[in-house]
CSV table of C-alpha atoms and ligand atoms in Angstrom, one decimal:
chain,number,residue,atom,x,y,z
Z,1,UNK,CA,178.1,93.6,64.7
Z,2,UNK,CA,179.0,96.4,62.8
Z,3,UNK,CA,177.6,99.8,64.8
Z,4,UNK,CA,178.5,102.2,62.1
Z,5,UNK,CA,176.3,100.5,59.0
Z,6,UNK,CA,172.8,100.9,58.5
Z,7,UNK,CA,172.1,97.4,58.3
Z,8,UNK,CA,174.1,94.4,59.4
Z,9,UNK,CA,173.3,90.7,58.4
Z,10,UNK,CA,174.2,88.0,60.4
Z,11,UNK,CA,173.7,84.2,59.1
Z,12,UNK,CA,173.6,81.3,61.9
Z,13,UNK,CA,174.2,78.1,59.9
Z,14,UNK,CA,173.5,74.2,61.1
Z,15,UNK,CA,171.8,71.3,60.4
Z,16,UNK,CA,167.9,70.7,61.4
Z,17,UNK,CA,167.7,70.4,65.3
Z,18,UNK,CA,171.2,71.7,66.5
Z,19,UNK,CA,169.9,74.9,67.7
Z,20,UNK,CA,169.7,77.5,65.7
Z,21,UNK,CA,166.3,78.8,66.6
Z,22,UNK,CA,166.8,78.2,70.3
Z,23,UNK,CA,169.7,80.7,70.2
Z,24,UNK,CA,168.1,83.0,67.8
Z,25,UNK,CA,165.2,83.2,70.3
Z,26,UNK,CA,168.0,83.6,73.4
Z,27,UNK,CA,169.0,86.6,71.8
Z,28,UNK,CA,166.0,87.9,70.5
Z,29,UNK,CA,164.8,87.7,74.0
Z,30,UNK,CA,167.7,88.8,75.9
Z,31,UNK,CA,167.1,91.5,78.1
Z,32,UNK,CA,169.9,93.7,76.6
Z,33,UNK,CA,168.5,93.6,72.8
Z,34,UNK,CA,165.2,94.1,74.1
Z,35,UNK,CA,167.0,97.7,75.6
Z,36,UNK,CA,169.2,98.5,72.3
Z,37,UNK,CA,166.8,97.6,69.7
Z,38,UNK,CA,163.1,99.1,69.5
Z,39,UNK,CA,161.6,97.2,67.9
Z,40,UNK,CA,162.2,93.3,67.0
Z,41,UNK,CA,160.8,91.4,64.6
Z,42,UNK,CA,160.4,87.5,64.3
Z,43,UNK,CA,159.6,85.9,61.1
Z,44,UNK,CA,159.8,82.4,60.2
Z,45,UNK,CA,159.0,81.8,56.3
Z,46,UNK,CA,160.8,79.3,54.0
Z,47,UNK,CA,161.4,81.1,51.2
Z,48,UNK,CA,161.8,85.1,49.8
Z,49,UNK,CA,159.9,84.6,47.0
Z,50,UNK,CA,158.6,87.9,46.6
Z,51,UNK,CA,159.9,91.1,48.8
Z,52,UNK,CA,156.7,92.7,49.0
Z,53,UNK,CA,155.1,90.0,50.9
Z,54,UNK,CA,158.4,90.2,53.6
Z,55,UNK,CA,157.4,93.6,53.5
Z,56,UNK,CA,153.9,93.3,54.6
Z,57,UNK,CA,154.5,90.4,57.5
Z,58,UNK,CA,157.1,92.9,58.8
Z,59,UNK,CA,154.4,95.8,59.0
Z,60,UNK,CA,151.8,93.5,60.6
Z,61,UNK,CA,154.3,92.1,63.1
Z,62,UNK,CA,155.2,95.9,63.7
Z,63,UNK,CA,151.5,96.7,64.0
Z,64,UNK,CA,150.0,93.6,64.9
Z,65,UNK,CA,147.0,94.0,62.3
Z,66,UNK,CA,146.9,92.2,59.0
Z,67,UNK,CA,147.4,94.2,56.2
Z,68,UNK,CA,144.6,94.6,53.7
Z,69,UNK,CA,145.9,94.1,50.1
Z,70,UNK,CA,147.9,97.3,49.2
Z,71,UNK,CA,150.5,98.4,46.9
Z,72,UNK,CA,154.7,97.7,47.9
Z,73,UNK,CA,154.6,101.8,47.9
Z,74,UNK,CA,151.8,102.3,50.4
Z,75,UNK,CA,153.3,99.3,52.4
Z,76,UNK,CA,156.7,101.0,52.2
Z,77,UNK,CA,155.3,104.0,53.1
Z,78,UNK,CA,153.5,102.5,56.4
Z,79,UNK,CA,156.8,100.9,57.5
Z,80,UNK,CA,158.5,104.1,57.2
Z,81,UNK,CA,155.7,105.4,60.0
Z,82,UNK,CA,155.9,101.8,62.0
Z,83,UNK,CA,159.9,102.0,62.2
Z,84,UNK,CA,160.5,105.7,62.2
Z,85,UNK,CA,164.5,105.7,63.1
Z,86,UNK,CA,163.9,103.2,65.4
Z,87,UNK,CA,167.0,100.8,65.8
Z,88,UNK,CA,165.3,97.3,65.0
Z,89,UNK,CA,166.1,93.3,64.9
Z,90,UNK,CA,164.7,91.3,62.4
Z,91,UNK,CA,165.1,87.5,62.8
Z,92,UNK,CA,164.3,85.7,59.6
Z,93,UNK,CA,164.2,82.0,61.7
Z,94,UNK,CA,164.7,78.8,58.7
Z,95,UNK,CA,165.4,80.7,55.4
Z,96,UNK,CA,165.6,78.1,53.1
Z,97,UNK,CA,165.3,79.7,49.9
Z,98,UNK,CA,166.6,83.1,48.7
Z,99,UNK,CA,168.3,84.2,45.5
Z,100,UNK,CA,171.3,87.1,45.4
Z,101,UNK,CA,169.1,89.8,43.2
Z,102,UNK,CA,165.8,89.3,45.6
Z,103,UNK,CA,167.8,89.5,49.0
Z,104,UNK,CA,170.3,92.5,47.7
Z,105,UNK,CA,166.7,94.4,46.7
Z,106,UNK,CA,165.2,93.7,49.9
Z,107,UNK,CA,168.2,95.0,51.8
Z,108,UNK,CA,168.1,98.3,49.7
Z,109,UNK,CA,164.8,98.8,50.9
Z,110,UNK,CA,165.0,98.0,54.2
Z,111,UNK,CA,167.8,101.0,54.0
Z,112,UNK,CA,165.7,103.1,52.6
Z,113,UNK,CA,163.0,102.6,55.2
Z,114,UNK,CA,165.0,103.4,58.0
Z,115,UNK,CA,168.9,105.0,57.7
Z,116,UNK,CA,169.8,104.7,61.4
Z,117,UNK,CA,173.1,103.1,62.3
Z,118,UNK,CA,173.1,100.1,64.1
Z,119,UNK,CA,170.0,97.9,62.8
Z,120,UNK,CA,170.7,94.1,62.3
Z,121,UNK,CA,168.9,90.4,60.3
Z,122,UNK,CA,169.6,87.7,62.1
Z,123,UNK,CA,169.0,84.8,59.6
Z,124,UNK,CA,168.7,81.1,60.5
Z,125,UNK,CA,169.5,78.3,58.1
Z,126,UNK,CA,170.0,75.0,57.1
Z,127,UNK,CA,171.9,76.3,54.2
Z,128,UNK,CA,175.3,77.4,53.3
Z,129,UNK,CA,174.2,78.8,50.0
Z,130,UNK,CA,171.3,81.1,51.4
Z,131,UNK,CA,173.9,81.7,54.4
Z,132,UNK,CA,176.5,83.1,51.6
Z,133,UNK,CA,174.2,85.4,50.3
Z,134,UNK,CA,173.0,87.0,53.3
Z,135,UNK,CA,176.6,87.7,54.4
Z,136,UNK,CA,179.8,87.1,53.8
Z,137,UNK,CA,181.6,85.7,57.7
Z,138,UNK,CA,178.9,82.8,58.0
Z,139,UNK,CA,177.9,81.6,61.9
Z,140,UNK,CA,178.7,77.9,61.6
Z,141,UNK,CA,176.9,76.3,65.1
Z,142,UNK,CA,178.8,74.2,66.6
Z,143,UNK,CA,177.7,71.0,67.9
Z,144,UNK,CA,176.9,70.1,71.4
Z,145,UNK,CA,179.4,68.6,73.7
Z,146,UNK,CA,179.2,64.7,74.3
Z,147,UNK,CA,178.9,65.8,78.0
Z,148,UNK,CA,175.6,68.5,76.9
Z,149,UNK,CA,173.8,65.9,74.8
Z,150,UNK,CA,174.2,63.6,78.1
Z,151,UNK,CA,173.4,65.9,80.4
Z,152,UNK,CA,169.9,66.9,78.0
Z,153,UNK,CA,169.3,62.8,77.8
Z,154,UNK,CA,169.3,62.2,81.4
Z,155,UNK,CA,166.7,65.1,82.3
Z,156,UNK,CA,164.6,64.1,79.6
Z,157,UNK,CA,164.9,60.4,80.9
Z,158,UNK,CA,164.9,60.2,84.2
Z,159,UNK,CA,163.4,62.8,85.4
Z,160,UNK,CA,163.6,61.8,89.3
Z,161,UNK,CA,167.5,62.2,88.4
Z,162,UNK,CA,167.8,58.7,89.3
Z,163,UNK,CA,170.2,57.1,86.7
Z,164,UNK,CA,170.2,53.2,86.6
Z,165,UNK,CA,173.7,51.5,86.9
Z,166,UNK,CA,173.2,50.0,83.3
Z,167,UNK,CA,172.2,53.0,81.2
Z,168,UNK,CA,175.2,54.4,82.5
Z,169,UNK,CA,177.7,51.7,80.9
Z,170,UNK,CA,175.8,52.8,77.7
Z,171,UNK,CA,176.7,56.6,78.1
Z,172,UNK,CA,179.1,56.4,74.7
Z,173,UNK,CA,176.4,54.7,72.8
Z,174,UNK,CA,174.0,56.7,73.5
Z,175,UNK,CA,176.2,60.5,73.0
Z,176,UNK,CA,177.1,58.8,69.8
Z,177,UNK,CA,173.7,58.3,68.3
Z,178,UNK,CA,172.8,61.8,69.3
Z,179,UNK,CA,175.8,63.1,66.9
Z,180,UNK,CA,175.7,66.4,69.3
Z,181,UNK,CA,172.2,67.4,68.2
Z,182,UNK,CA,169.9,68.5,70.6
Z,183,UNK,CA,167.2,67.1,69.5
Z,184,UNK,CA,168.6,64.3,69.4
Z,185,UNK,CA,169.3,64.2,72.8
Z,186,UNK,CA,166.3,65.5,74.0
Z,187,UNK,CA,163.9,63.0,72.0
Z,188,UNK,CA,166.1,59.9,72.7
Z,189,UNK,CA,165.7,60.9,76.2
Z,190,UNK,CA,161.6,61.0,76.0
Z,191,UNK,CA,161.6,57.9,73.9
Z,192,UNK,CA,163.7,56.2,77.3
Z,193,UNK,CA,161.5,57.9,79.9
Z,194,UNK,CA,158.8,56.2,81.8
Z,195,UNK,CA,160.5,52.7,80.4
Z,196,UNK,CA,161.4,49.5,82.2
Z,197,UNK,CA,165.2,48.2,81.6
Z,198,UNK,CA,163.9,45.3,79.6
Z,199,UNK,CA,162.4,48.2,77.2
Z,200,UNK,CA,165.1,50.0,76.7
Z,201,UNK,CA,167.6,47.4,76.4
Z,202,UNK,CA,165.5,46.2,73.7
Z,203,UNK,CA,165.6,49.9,72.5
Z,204,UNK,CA,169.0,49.8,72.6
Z,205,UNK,CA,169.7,46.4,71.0
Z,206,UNK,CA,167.3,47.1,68.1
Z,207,UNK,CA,169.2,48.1,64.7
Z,208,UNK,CA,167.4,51.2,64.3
Z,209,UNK,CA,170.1,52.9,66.8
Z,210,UNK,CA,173.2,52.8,64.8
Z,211,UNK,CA,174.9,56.0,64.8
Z,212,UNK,CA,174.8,57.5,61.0
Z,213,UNK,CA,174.4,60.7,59.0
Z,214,UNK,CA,170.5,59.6,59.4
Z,215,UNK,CA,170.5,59.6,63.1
Z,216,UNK,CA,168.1,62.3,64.1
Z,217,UNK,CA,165.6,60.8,61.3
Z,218,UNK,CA,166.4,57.1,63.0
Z,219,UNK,CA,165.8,58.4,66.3
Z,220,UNK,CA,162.7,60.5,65.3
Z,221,UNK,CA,161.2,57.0,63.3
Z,222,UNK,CA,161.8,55.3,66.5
Z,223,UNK,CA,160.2,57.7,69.2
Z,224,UNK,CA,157.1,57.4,67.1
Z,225,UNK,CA,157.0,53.4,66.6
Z,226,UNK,CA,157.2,53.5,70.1
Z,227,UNK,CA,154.4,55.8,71.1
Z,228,UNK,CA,152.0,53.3,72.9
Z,229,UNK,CA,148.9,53.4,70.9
Z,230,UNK,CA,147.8,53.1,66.8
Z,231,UNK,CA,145.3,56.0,67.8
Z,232,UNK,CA,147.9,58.5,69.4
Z,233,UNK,CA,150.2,57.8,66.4
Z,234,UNK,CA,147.3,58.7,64.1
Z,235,UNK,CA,146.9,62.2,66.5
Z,236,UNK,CA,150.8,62.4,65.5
Z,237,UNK,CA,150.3,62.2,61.8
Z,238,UNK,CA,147.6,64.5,62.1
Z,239,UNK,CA,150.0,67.7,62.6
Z,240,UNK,CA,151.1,67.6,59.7
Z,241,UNK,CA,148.1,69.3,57.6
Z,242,UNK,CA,149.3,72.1,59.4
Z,243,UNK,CA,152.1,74.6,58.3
Z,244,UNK,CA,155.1,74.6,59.5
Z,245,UNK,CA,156.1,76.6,62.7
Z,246,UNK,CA,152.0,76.6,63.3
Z,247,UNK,CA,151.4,77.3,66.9
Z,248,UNK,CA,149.0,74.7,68.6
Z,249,UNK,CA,146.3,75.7,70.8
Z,250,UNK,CA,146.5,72.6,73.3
Z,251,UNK,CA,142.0,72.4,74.0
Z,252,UNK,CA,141.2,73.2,70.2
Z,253,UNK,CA,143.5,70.6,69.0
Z,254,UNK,CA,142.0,67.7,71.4
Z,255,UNK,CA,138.9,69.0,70.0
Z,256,UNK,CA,140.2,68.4,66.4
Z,257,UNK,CA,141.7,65.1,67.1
Z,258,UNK,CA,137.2,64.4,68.9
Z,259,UNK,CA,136.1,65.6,65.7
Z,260,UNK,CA,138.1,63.2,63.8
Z,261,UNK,CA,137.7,60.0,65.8
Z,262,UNK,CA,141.0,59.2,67.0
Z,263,UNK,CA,140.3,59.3,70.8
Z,264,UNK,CA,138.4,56.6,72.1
Z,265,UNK,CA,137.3,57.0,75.7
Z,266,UNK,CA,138.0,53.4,77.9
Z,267,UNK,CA,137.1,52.2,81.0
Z,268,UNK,CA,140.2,53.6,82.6
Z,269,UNK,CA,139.5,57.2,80.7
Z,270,UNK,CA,136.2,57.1,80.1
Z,271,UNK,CA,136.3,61.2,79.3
Z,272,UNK,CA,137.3,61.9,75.5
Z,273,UNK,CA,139.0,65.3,76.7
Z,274,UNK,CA,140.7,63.8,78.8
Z,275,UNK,CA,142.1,60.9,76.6
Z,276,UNK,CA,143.7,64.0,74.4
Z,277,UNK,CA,145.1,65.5,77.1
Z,278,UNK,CA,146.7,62.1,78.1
Z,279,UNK,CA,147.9,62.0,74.6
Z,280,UNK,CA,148.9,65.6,74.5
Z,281,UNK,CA,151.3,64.5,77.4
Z,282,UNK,CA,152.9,61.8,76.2
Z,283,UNK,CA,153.5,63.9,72.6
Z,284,UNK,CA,155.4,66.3,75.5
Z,285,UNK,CA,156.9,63.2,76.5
Z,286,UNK,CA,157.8,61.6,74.2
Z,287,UNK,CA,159.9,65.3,73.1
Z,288,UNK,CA,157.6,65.3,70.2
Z,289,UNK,CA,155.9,68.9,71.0
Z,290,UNK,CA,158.1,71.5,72.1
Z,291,UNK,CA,158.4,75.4,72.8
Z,292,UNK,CA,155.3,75.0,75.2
Z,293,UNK,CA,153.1,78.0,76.8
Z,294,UNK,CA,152.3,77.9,80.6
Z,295,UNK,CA,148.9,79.7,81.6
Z,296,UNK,CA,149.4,80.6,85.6
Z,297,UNK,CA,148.6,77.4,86.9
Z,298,UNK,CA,151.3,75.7,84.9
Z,299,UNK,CA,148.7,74.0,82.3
Z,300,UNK,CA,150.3,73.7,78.6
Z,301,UNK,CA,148.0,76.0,76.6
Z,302,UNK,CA,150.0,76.1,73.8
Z,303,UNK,CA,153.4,74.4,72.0
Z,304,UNK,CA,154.9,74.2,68.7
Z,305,UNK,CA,156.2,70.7,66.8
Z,306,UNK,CA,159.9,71.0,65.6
Z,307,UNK,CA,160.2,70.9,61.2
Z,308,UNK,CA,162.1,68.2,61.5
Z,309,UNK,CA,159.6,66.1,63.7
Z,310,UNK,CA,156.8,67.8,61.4
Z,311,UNK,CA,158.2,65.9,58.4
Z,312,UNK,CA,158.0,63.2,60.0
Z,313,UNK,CA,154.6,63.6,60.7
Z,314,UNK,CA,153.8,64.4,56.8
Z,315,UNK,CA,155.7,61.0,55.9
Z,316,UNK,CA,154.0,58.7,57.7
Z,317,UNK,CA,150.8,60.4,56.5
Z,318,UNK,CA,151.7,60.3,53.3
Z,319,UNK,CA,153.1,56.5,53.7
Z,320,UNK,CA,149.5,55.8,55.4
Z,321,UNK,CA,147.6,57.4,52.4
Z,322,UNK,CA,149.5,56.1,49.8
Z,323,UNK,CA,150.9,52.9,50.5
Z,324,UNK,CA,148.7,50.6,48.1
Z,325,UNK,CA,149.5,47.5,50.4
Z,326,UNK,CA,148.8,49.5,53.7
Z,327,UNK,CA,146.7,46.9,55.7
Z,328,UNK,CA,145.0,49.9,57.7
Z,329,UNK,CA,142.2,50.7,55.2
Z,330,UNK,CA,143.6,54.2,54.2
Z,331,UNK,CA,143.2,54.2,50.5
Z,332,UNK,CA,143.0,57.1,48.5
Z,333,UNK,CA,139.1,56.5,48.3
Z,334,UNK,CA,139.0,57.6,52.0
Z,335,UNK,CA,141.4,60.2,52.1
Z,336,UNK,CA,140.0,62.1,54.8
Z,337,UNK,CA,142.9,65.4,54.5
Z,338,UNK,CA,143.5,67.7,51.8
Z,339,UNK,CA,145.5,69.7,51.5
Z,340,UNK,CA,148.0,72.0,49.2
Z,341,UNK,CA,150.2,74.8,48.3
Z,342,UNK,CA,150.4,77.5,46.4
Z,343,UNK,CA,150.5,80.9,46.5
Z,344,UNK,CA,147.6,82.5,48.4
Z,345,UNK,CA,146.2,84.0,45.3
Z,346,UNK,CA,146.0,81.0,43.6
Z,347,UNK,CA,144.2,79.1,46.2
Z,348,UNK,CA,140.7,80.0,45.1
Z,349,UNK,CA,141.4,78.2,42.0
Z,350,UNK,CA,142.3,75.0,43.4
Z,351,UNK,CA,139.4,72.7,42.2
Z,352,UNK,CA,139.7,69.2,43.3
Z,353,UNK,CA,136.4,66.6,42.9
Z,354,UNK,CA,137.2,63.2,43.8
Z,355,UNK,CA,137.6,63.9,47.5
Z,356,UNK,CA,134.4,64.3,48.9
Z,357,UNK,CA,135.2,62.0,52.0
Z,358,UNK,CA,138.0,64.5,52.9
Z,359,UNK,CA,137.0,65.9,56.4
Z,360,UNK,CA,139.7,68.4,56.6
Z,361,UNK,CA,141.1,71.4,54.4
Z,362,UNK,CA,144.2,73.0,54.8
Z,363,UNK,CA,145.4,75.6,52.4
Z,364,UNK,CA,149.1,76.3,52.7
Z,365,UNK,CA,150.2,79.5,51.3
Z,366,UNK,CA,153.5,79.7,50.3
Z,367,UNK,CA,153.9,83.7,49.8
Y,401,LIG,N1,171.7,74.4,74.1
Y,401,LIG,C1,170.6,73.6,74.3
Y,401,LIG,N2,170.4,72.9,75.4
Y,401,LIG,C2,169.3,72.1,75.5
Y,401,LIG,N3,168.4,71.9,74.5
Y,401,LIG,C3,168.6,72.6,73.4
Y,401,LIG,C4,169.7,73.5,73.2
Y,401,LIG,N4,169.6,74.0,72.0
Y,401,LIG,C5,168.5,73.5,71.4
Y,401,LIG,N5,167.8,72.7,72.3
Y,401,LIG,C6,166.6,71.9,72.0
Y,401,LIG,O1,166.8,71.2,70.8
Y,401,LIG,C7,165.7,71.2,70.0
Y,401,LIG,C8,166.1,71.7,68.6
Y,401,LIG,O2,166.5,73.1,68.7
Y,401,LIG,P1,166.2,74.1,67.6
Y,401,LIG,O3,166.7,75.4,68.1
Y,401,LIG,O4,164.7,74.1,67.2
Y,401,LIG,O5,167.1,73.6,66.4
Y,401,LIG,P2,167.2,74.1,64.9
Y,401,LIG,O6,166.5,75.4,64.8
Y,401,LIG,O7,168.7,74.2,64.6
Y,401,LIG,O8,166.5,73.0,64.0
Y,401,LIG,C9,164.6,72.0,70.7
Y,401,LIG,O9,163.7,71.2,71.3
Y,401,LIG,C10,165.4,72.9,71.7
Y,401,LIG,O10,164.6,73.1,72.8
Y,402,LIG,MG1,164.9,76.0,63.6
């Protein structure tokens, strides 16, 4: 990092699920950055469609209050009062979209906002094209080590740290499938946890696990075919009417799944709650839920899904919706989610009849 230049851009570059957000979040959190830079700011956001909207999210991050519709110059003006000369750390987390003329504009504002040396973006992609625009020296991430993506599969798996004889003659098998990806690792090891041999030499067996570009979507497919019950893999699909990078609350999302019928209380569970928290668990599991939130007795209160697990989620939705032979009864007639995107000030114009059997609403905005 360059300590003499107003503002310093630094792209980290990788494919979905090798880390990139984890070590963003190491550093943002790192109790030296915290000491050299002010203020810190973490967005995640797809695309920089339109600068002034960055501009606002950054004040209300700074602020923590939303920001009442208002002119770029007034929300200029109230970032110049948020940041002062205030070294900061921006963190733009999955930039998927940005063109040269929008991201050079936004820089020369940011400069003119705050002219203190030192202050730094931090941007996480998928991309190598968005990655060339931010800056020119590119972060490629590495991949994980055959020994790391072990060493994540075995505590996901067998979490007594008891390793059985025969998994271990499968060790190259199972490195290679997760083609150094964490996620990888860390899902294959949920999908293996809790399972008898016979299951997972069946897992293991099965054609799904050949190692290919396609392995983390292969492994993803797989951990939710195996998820022991047609009404948790409904809860499953159900995340994805909900943005990306949305931050569960654990209670009001077993009340959500209640209100929508997919936990049925049995002799064994004879409590709904406690059905969704059962199901909550095994999504933890099953590696399906991450980045979870402890309250001081060590319950989950909150987690996050990864993008990569949440499009899986929107598949199978779509695939359950849309699938004219689907044997399940899910026709478009009884579509029971809606929902869209656009930009948020197009949203009230959104008319759709048809759909009156649709139970939930979710309005994406995409600025
Ligand atoms: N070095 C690591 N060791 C163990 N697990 C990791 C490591 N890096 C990432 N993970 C886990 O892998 C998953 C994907 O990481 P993430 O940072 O979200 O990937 P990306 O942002 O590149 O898609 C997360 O569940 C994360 O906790
Ligand atoms: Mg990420």
């Amino acid at each position: 990092m360059r300590k003499d230049a107003v503002l310093c851009t630094i792209p980290i570059v990788g494919m979905g699920g090798l880390g990139k957000t984890t070590l963003a979040k190491r550093i943002f959190n790192d109790q030296h950055i915290e000491k050299h830079f002010e203020k810190r700011i973490w967005l995640c956001l797809p695309e920089m469609s339109e600068i002034k909207s960055f501009l606002e999210l950054i004040l209300e991050s700074l602020t923590e209050r939303k920001v009442e519709v208002q002119s770029r110059d007034i929300i200029v003006k109230k970032l110049r009062d948020a940041l002062g000369e205030k070294q900061y750390l921006l963190v733009l987390d999955d930039l998927w979209r940005v063109d040269s003329t929008s991201w050079h504009e936004f820089l020369d504002t940011l400069r003119g906002i705050n002219t203190s040396r030192g202050n730094c973006i931090l941007v996480t992609t998928r991309s190598k094209q968005v990655a060339s625009i931010v800056a020119a020296d590119l972060h490629k991430l590495g991949k994980l080590t055959d020994d790391h993506c072990w060493s994540i599969f075995k505590q996901r798996a067998f979490v007594d740290g008891e390793v059985p004889e025969e998994i271990l003659s499968v060790e190259n098998k199972i490195v290679e499938m997760c083609q150094g990806l964490p996620l990888a690792a860390s899902v294959l090891g949920g999908l293996f946890c809790n399972k008898e041999k016979h299951e997972w030499q069946a897992i293991l067996d099965g054609s799904s696990l050949v190692a290919s570009e396609d392995s983390i979507k292969n492994i993803l497919k797989l951990s939710y075919d195996y998820l022991p019950s047609p009404h948790l893999k409904k809860c499953f699909s159900y995340f994805a009417i909900f943005p990306k990078d949305f931050q569960f609350e654990k209670d009001q999302l077993i009340q959500l799944w209640m209100a929508e019928g997919f936990l049925r209380p049995c002799q064994e569970t004879p409590v709904m709650e406690d059905v969704g928290n059962k199901f909550f668990q095994l999504l933890l599991q099953y590696s399906l839920l991450q980045d979870v939130n402890l309250d001081k007795y060590n319950n989950t209160t909150h987690c996050k899904m990864h993008d990569l697990v949440h499009d899986l989620a929107g598949d199978i939705l779509k695939s359950r919706l849309f699938d004219p032979k689907g044997d399940n009864g899910e026709k478009l007639s009884q579509v029971r989610y809606f929902g869209w995107e656009s930009p948020s000030d197009q949203i009230d114009k959104i008319y759709e009849p048809g759909r009156q059997a649709s139970r939930s609403c979710q309005p994406q905005s995409s600025s």
